[in-house]
Short mmCIF file of C-alpha atoms and ligand atoms in Angstrom, two decimals:
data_model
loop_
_atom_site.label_atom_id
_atom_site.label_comp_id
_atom_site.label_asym_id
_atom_site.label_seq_id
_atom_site.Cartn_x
_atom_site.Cartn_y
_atom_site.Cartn_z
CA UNK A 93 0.00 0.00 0.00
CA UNK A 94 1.50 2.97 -1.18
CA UNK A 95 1.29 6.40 0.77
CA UNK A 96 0.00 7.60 4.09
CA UNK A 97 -3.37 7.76 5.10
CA UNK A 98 -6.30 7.93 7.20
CA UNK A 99 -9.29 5.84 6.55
CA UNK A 100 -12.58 7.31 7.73
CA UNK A 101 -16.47 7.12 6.53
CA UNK A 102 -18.75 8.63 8.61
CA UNK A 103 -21.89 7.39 6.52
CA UNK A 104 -24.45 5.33 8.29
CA UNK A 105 -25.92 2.98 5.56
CA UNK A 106 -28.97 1.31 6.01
CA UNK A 107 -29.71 -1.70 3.45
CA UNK A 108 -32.14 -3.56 2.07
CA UNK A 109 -36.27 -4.11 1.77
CA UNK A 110 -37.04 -2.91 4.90
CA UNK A 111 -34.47 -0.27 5.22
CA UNK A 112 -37.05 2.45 5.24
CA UNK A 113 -37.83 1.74 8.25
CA UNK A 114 -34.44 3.09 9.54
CA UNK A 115 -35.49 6.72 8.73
CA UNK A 116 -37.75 7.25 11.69
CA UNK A 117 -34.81 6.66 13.89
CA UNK A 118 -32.31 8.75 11.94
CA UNK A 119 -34.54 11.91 11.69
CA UNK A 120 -34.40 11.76 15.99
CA UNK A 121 -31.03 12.97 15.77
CA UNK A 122 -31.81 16.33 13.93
CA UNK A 123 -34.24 19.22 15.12
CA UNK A 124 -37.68 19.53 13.24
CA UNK A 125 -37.15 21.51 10.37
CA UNK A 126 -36.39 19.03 7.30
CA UNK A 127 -35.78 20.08 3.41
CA UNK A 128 -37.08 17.49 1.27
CA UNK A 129 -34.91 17.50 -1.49
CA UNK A 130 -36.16 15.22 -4.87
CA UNK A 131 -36.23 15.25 -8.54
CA UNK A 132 -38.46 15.56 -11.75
CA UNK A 133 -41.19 13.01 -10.43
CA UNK A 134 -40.35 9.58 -10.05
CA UNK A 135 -40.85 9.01 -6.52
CA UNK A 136 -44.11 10.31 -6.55
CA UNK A 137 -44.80 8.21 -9.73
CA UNK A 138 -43.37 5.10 -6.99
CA UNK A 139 -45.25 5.96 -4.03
CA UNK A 140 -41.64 6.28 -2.35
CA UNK A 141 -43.06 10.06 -1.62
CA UNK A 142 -45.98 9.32 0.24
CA UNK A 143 -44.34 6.80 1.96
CA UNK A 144 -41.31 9.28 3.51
CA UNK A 145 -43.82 12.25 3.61
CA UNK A 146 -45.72 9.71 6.18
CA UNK A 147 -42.84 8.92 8.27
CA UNK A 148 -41.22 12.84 8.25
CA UNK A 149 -45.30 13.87 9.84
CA UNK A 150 -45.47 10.58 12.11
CA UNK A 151 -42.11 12.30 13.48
CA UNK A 152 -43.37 15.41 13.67
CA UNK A 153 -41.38 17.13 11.09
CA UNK A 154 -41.89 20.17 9.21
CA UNK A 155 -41.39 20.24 5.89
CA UNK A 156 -40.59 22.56 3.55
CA UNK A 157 -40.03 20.79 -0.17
CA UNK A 158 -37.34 21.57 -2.81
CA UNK A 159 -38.41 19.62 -5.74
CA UNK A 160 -37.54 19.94 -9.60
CA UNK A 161 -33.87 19.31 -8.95
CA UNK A 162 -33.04 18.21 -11.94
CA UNK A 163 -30.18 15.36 -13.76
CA UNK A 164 -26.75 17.04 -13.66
CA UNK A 165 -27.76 19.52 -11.12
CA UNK A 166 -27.43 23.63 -11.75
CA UNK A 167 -25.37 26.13 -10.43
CA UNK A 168 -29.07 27.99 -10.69
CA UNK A 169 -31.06 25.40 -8.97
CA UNK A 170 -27.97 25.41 -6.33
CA UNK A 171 -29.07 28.94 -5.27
CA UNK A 172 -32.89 28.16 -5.20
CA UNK A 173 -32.11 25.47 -3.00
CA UNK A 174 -29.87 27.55 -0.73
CA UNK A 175 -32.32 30.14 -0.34
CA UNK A 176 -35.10 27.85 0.73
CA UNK A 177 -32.48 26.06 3.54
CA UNK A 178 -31.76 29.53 4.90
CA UNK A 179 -35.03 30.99 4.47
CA UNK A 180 -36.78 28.65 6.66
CA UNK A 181 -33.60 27.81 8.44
CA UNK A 182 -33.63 24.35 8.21
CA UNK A 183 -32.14 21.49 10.31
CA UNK A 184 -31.76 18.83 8.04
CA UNK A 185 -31.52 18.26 4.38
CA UNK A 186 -33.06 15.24 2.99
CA UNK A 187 -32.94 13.66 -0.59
CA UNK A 188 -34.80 11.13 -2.02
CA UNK A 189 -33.48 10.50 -5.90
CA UNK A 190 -30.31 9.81 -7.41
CA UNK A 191 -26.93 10.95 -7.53
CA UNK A 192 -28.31 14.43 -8.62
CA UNK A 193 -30.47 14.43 -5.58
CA UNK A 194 -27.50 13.59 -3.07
CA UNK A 195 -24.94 15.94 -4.54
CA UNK A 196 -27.64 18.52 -4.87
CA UNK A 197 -27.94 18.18 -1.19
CA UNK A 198 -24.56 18.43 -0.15
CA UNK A 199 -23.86 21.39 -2.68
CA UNK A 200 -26.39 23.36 -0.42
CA UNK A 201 -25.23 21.78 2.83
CA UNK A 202 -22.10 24.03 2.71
CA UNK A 203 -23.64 27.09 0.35
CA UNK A 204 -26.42 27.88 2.16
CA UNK A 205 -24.54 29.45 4.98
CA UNK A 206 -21.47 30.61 3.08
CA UNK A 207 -21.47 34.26 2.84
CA UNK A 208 -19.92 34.35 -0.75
CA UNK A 209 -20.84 33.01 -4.41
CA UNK A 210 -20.85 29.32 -3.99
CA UNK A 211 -20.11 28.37 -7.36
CA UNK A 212 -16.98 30.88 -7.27
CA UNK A 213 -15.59 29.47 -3.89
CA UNK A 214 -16.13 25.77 -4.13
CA UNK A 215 -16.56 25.03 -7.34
CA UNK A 216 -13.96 27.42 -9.56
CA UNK A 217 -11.54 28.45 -6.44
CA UNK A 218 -11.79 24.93 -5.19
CA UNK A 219 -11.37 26.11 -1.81
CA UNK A 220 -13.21 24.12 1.66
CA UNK A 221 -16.07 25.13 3.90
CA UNK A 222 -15.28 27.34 6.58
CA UNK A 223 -19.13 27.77 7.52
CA UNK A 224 -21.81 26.13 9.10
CA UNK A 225 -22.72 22.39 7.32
CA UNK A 226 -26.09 21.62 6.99
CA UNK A 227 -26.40 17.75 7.90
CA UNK A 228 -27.73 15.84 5.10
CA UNK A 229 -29.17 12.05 4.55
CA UNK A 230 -30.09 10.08 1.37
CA UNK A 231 -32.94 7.72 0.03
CA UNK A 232 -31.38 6.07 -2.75
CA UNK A 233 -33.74 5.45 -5.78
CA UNK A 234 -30.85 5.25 -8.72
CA UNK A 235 -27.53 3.59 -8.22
CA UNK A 236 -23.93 4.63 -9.70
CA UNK A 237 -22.88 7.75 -8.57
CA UNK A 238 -21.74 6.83 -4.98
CA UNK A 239 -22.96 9.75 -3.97
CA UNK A 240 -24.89 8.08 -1.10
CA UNK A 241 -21.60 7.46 1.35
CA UNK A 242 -18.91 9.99 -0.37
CA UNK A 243 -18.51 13.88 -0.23
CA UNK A 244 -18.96 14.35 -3.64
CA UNK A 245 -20.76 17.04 -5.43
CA UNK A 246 -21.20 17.86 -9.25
CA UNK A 247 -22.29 21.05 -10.05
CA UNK A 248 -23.12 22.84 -13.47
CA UNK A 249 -22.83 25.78 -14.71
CA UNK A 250 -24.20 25.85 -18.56
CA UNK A 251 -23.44 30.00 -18.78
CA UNK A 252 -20.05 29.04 -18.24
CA UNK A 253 -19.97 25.50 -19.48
CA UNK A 254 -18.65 24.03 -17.13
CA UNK A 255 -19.42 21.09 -15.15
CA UNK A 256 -17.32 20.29 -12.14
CA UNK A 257 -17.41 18.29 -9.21
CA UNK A 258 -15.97 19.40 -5.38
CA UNK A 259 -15.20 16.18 -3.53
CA UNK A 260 -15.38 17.47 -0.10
CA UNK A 261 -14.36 15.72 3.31
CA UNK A 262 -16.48 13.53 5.79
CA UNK A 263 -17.79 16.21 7.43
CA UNK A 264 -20.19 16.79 4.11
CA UNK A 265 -20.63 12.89 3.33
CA UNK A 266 -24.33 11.72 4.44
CA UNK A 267 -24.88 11.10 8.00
CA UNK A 268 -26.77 8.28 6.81
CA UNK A 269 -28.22 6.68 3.53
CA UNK A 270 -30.94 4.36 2.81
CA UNK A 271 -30.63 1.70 0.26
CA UNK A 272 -33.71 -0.60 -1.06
CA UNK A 273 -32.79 -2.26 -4.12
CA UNK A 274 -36.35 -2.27 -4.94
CA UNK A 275 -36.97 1.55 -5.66
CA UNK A 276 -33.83 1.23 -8.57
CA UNK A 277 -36.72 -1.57 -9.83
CA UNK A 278 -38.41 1.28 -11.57
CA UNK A 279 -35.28 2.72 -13.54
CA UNK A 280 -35.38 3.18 -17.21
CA UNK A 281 -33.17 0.73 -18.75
CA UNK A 282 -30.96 3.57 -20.24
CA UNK A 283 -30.25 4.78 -16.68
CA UNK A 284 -30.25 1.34 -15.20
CA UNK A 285 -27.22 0.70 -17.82
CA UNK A 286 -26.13 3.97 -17.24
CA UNK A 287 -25.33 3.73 -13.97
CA UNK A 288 -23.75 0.20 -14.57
CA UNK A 289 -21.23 1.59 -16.64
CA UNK A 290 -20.61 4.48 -13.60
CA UNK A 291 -19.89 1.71 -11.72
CA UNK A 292 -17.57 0.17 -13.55
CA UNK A 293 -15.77 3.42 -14.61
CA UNK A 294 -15.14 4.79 -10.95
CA UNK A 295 -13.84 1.46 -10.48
CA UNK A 296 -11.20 1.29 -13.61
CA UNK A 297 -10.36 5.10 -12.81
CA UNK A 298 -8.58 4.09 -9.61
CA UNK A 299 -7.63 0.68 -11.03
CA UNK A 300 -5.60 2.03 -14.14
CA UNK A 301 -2.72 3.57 -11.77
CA UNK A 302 0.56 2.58 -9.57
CA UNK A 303 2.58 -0.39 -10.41
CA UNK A 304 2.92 -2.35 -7.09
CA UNK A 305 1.04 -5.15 -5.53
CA UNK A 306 -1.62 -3.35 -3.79
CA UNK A 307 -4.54 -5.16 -2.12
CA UNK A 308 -7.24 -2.22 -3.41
CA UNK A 309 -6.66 -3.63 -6.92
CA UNK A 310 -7.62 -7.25 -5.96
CA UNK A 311 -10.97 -5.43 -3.78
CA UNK A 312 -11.86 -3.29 -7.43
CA UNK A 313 -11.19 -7.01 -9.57
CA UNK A 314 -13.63 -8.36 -6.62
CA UNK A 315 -15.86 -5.84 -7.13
CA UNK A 316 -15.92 -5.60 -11.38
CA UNK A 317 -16.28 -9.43 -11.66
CA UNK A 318 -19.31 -8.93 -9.38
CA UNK A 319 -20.07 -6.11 -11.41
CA UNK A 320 -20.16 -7.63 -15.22
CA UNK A 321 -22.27 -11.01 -13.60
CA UNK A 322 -25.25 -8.95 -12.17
CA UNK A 323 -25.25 -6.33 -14.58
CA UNK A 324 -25.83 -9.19 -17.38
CA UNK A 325 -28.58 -10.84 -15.29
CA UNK A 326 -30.04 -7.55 -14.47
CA UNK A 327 -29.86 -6.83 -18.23
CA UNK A 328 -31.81 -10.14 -18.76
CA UNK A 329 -34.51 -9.54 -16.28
CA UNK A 330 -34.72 -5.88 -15.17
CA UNK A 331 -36.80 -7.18 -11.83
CA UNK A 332 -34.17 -9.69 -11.12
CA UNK A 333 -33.66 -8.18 -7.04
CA UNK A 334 -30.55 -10.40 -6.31
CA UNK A 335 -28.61 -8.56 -9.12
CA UNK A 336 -30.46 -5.44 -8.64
CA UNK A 337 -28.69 -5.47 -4.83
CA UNK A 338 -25.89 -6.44 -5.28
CA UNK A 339 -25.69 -3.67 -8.55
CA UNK A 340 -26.35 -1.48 -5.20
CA UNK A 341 -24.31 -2.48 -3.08
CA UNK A 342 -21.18 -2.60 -5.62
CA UNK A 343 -21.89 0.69 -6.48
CA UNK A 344 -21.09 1.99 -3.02
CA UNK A 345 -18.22 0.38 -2.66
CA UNK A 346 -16.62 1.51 -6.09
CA UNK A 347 -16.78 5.34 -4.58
CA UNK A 348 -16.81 5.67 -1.04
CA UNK A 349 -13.08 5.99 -1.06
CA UNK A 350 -12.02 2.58 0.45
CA UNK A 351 -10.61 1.59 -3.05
CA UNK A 352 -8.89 4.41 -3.54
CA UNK A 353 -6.42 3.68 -0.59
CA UNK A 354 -2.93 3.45 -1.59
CA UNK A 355 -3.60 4.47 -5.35
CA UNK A 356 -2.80 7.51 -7.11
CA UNK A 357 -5.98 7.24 -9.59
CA UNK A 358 -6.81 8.43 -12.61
CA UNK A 359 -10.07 10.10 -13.52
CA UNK A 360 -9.50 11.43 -16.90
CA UNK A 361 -12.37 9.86 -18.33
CA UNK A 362 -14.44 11.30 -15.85
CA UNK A 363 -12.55 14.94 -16.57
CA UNK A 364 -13.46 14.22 -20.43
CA UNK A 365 -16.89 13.21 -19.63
CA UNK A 366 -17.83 15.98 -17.58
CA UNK A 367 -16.99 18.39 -20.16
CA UNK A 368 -18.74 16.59 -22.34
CA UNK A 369 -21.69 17.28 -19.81
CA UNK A 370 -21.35 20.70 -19.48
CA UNK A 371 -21.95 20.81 -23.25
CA UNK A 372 -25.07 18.47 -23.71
CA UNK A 373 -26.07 17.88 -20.53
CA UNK A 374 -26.18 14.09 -21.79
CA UNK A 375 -26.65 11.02 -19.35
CA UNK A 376 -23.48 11.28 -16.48
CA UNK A 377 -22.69 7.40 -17.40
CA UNK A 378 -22.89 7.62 -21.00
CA UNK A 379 -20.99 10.42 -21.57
CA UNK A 380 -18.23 8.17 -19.78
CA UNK A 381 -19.03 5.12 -22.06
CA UNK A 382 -18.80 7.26 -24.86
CA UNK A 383 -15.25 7.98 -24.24
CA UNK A 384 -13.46 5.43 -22.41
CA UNK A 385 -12.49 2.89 -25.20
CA UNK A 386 -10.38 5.59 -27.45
CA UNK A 387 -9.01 6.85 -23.74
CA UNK A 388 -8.32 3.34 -22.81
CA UNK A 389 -6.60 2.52 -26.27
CA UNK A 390 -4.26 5.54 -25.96
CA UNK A 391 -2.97 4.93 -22.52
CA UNK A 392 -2.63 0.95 -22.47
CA UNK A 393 0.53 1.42 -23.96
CA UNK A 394 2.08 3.51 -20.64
CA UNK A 395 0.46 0.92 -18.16
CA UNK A 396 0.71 -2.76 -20.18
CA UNK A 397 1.07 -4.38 -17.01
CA UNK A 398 -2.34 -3.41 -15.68
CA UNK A 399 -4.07 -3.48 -18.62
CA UNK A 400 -3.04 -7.37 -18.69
CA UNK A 401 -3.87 -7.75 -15.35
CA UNK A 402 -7.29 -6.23 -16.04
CA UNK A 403 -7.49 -8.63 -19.21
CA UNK A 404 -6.80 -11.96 -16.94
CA UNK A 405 -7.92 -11.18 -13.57
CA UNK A 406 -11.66 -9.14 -14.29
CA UNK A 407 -12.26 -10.83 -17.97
CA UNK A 408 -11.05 -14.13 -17.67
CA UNK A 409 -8.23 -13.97 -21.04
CA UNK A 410 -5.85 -16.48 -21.41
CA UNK A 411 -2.46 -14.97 -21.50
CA UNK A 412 -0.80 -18.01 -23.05
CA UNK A 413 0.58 -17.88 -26.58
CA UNK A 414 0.32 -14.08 -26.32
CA UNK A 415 2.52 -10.71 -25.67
CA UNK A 416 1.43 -8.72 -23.22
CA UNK A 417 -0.03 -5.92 -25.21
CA UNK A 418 -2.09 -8.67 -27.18
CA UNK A 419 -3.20 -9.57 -23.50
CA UNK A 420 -4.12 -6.17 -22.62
CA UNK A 421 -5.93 -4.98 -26.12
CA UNK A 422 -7.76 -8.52 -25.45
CA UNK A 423 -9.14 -7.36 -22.35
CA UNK A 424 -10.20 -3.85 -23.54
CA UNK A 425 -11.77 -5.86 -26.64
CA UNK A 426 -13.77 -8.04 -23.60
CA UNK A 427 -14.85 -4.83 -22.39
CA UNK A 428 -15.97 -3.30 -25.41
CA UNK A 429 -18.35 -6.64 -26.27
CA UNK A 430 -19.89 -6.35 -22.21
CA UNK A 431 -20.68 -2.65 -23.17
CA UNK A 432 -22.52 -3.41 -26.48
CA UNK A 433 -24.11 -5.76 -24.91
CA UNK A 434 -25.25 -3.78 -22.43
CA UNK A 435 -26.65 -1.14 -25.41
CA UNK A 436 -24.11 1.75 -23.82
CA UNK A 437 -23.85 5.08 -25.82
CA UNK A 438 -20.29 4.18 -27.59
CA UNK A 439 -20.08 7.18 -29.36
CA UNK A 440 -20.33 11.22 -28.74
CA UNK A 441 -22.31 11.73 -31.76
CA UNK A 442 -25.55 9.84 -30.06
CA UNK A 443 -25.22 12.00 -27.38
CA UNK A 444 -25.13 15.42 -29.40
CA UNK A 445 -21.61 16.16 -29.38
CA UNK A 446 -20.73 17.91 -32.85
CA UNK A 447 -17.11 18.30 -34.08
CA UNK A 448 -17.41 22.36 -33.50
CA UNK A 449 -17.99 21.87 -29.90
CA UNK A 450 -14.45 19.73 -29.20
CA UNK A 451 -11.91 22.84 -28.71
CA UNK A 452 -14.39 23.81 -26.00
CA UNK A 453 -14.81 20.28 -24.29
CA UNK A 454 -10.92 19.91 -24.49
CA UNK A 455 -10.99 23.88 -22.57
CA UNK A 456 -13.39 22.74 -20.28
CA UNK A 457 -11.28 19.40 -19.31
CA UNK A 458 -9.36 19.44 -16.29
CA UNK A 459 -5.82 17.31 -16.77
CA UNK A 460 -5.20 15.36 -13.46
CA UNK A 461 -1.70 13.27 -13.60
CA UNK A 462 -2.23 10.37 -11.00
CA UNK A 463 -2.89 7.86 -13.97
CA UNK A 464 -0.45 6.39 -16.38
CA UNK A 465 0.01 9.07 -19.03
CA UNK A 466 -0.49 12.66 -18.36
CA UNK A 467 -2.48 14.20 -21.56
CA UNK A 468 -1.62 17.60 -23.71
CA UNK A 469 -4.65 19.03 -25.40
CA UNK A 470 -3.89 17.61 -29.15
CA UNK A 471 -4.09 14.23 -27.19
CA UNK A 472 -7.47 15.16 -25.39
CA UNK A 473 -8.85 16.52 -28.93
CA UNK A 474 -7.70 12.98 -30.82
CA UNK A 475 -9.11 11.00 -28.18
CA UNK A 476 -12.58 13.01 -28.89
CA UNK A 477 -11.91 13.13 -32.33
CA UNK A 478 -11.85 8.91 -31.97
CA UNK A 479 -15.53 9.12 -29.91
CA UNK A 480 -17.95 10.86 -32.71
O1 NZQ B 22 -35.77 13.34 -11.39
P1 NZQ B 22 -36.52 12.07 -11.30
O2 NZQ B 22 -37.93 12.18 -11.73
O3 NZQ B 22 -36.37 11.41 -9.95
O4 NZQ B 22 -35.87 11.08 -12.42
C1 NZQ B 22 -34.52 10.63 -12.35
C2 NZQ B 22 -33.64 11.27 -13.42
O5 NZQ B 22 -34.38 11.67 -14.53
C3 NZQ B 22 -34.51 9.18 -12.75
N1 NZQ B 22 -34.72 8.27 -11.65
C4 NZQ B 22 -34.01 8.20 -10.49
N2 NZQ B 22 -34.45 7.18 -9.75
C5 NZQ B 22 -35.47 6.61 -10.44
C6 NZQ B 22 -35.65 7.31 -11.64
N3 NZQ B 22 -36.59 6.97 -12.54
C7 NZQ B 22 -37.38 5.92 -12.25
N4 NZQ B 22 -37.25 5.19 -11.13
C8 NZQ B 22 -36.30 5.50 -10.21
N5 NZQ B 22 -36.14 4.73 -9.11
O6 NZQ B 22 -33.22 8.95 -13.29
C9 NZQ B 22 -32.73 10.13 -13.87
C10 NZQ B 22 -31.29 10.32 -13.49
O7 NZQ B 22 -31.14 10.56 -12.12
P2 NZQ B 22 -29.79 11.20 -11.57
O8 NZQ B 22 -29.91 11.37 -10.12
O9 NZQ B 22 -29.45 12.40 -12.40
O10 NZQ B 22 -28.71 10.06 -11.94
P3 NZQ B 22 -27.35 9.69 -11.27
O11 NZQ B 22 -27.58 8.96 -10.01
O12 NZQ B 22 -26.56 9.03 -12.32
O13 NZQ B 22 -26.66 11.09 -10.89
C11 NZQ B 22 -25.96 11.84 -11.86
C12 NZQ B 22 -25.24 13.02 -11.23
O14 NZQ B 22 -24.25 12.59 -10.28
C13 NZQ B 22 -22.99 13.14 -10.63
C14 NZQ B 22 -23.09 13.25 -12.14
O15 NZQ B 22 -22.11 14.08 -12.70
C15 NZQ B 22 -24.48 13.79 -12.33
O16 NZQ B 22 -24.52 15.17 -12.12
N6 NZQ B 22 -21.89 12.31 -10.09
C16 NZQ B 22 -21.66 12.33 -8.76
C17 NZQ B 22 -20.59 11.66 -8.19
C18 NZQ B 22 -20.29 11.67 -6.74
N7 NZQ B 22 -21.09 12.25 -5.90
O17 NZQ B 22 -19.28 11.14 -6.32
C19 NZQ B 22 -19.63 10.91 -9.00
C20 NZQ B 22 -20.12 10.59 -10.35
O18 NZQ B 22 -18.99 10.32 -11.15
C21 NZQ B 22 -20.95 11.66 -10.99
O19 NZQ B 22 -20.13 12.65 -11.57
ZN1 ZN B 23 -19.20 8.83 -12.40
#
């Protein structure tokens, strides 16, 4: 394990069927005043919204709603929701939704009591809360982000497109997070697959790094294996619960920073992605599939020896008879069949990306250099080139 550091996740997680029934004793811990924080519609389409609307009265809560937040979160809806938190001067944010929802949440858990622009201070200067946190917990009802036991939040701004996510530190991670596979029963397939391929890119971002023996890599193998055999049963059978959990359940563990330990990561395709985002506001998980194989192709030569472990220890090739890079390009090709199968967005074209918008989405990409190559701009613009 390379490095020094201190393992800590403050996020109570409460899991499975009956998990609902947690919330009644989390909400005891915070004073009565409770945002409810949720999307375009789906959980009242569920019944998820009358069911937590019941428990937040039965505790005596009052509630003061902050719907509408929509996929990919705004730097406008941001303010709207910090107004209503200070405005009413609220004790407890809670989201019920996806990743959106959750990073939504924490976005106004340290901007509604900063005194300056949000966006500018967090989001462009980078810099931490020195105000008051709002506490914040989750109901889960879409699975990839990780949002639901991590501190991060992904804001955008279209004015300026840019889209850009603040990982802040435990103090902003959920207090606690609920987690019934059965709400994610519901999902579109597009954002059931969607979030698959999340998954497995948060995973392969911290994989595709380093060079020693470190025991997070066999974890993220453990975890992708799981990964590629419940996402093709729950690609079979949508209702299918046992891969529909453990889909969940994977999910948190790919980004609540346990695999990270000891790795230097990579997260270019995630940089790439996002600015991708800002432009078309397209699907968070496909605008990750869309890019990865041309990313993946272009660094595999600076990291052969994890690319061939990826090939024989997650997909199962058989080394023998072949050079390592055949290995490697073997496994990439193994990944590339699991994401057609899965009916991923493999190109930015589907997703409305047009060639006059690349010197923009190469601006808006941030270069981080923990992975195995660090990319110039012509490199970023090829590899985007190689996605239409
Ligand atoms: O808004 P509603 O009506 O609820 O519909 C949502 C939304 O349209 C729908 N949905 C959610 N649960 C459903 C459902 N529809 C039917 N049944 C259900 N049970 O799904 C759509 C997408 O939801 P969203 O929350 O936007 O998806 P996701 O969880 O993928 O979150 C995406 C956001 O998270 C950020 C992304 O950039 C994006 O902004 N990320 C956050 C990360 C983190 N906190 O660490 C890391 C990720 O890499 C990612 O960047
Ligand atoms: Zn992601």
């Amino acid at each position: 394990m390379l490095g020094n550091f201190t393992y800590h996740n403050p996020t109570r997680l409460h899991f499975g069927p009956e998990s609902l029934n947690q919330l009644a004793g989390e909400l005891a811990n915070y004073g009565p005043r409770v945002q409810l924080i949720y999307g375009g519609g789906s959980i009242k389409k569920s019944g998820l919204y009358e069911q937590v609307i019941a428990i937040l009265k039965e505790a005596g809560k009052e509630i003061f709603e902050d719907p509408g937040v929509m996929p990919n979160p705004t730097v406008e809806k941001l303010y709207e929701g910090c107004r209503i938190a200070k405005e009413n001067n609220v004790d407890l944010l809670l989201a019920v939704g996806g990743g959106s929802c959750c990073d939504y949440a924490k976005g106004v858990a340290v901007s509604a009591w900063c005194d300056e622009d949000p966006w500018k201070k967090y989001y462009l200067r980078m810099e931490e809360p020195d105000n008051r946190i709002l506490p914040v917990g989750c109901v889960l009802t879409m699975v990839g982000t990780g949002s639901e036991m991590n501190g991060g939040s992904v804001i955008t701004n279209h004015q300026e497109k840019l889209k850009i996510g603040h990982v802040f530190g435990p103090e902003v991670y959920p207090k606690f997070s609920i987690l019934n596979p059965n709400y994610t029963l519901t999902l579109p397939k597009y954002q059931m697959v969607a979030g698959i391929y999340d998954i497995m890119n948060h995973i392969t971002e911290q994989y595709f790094s380093d060079t020693d023996d470190c025991t997070s890599d066999y974890l993220m193998e453990g975890l992708m294996r799981s990964l590629i055999h419940s996402s093709r049963a729950a690609v079979q059978d949508s209702q299918n619960y046992e891969a529909r959990s453990n889909i969940m359940w994977i999910a948190t563990w790919a980004l609540n920073t346990l695999v990270a330990q000891g790795k230097t990561t990579d997260w270019m395709v995630h940089m790439i992605g996002q600015s991708v985002g800002a432009y078309t506001d397209a699907t968070h998980g496909m605008t990750l599939s869309a890019v990865s194989l041309p990313y993946y192709r272009h660094i595999l030569p600076y990291g052969v020896h994890q690319f061939k472990k990826f090939a024989v220890n997650v997909w199962g090739i058989n080394p023998a008879g072949k050079s390592d890079e055949e290995t490697a390009q073997a496994g990439l090709d193994a990944m590339e069949a699991w994401m057609k199968e899965l009916g991923l967005a493999l190109t930015l074209t589907e997703l409305g990306v047009t060639e006059d918008m690349l010197p923009g989405i190469v601006q808006g990409t941030f270069v981080m250099k923990g992975g195995y190559h660090v990319l110039d701009q012509q490199e970023i613009l090829d590899i985007l080139k190689a996605s239409l």
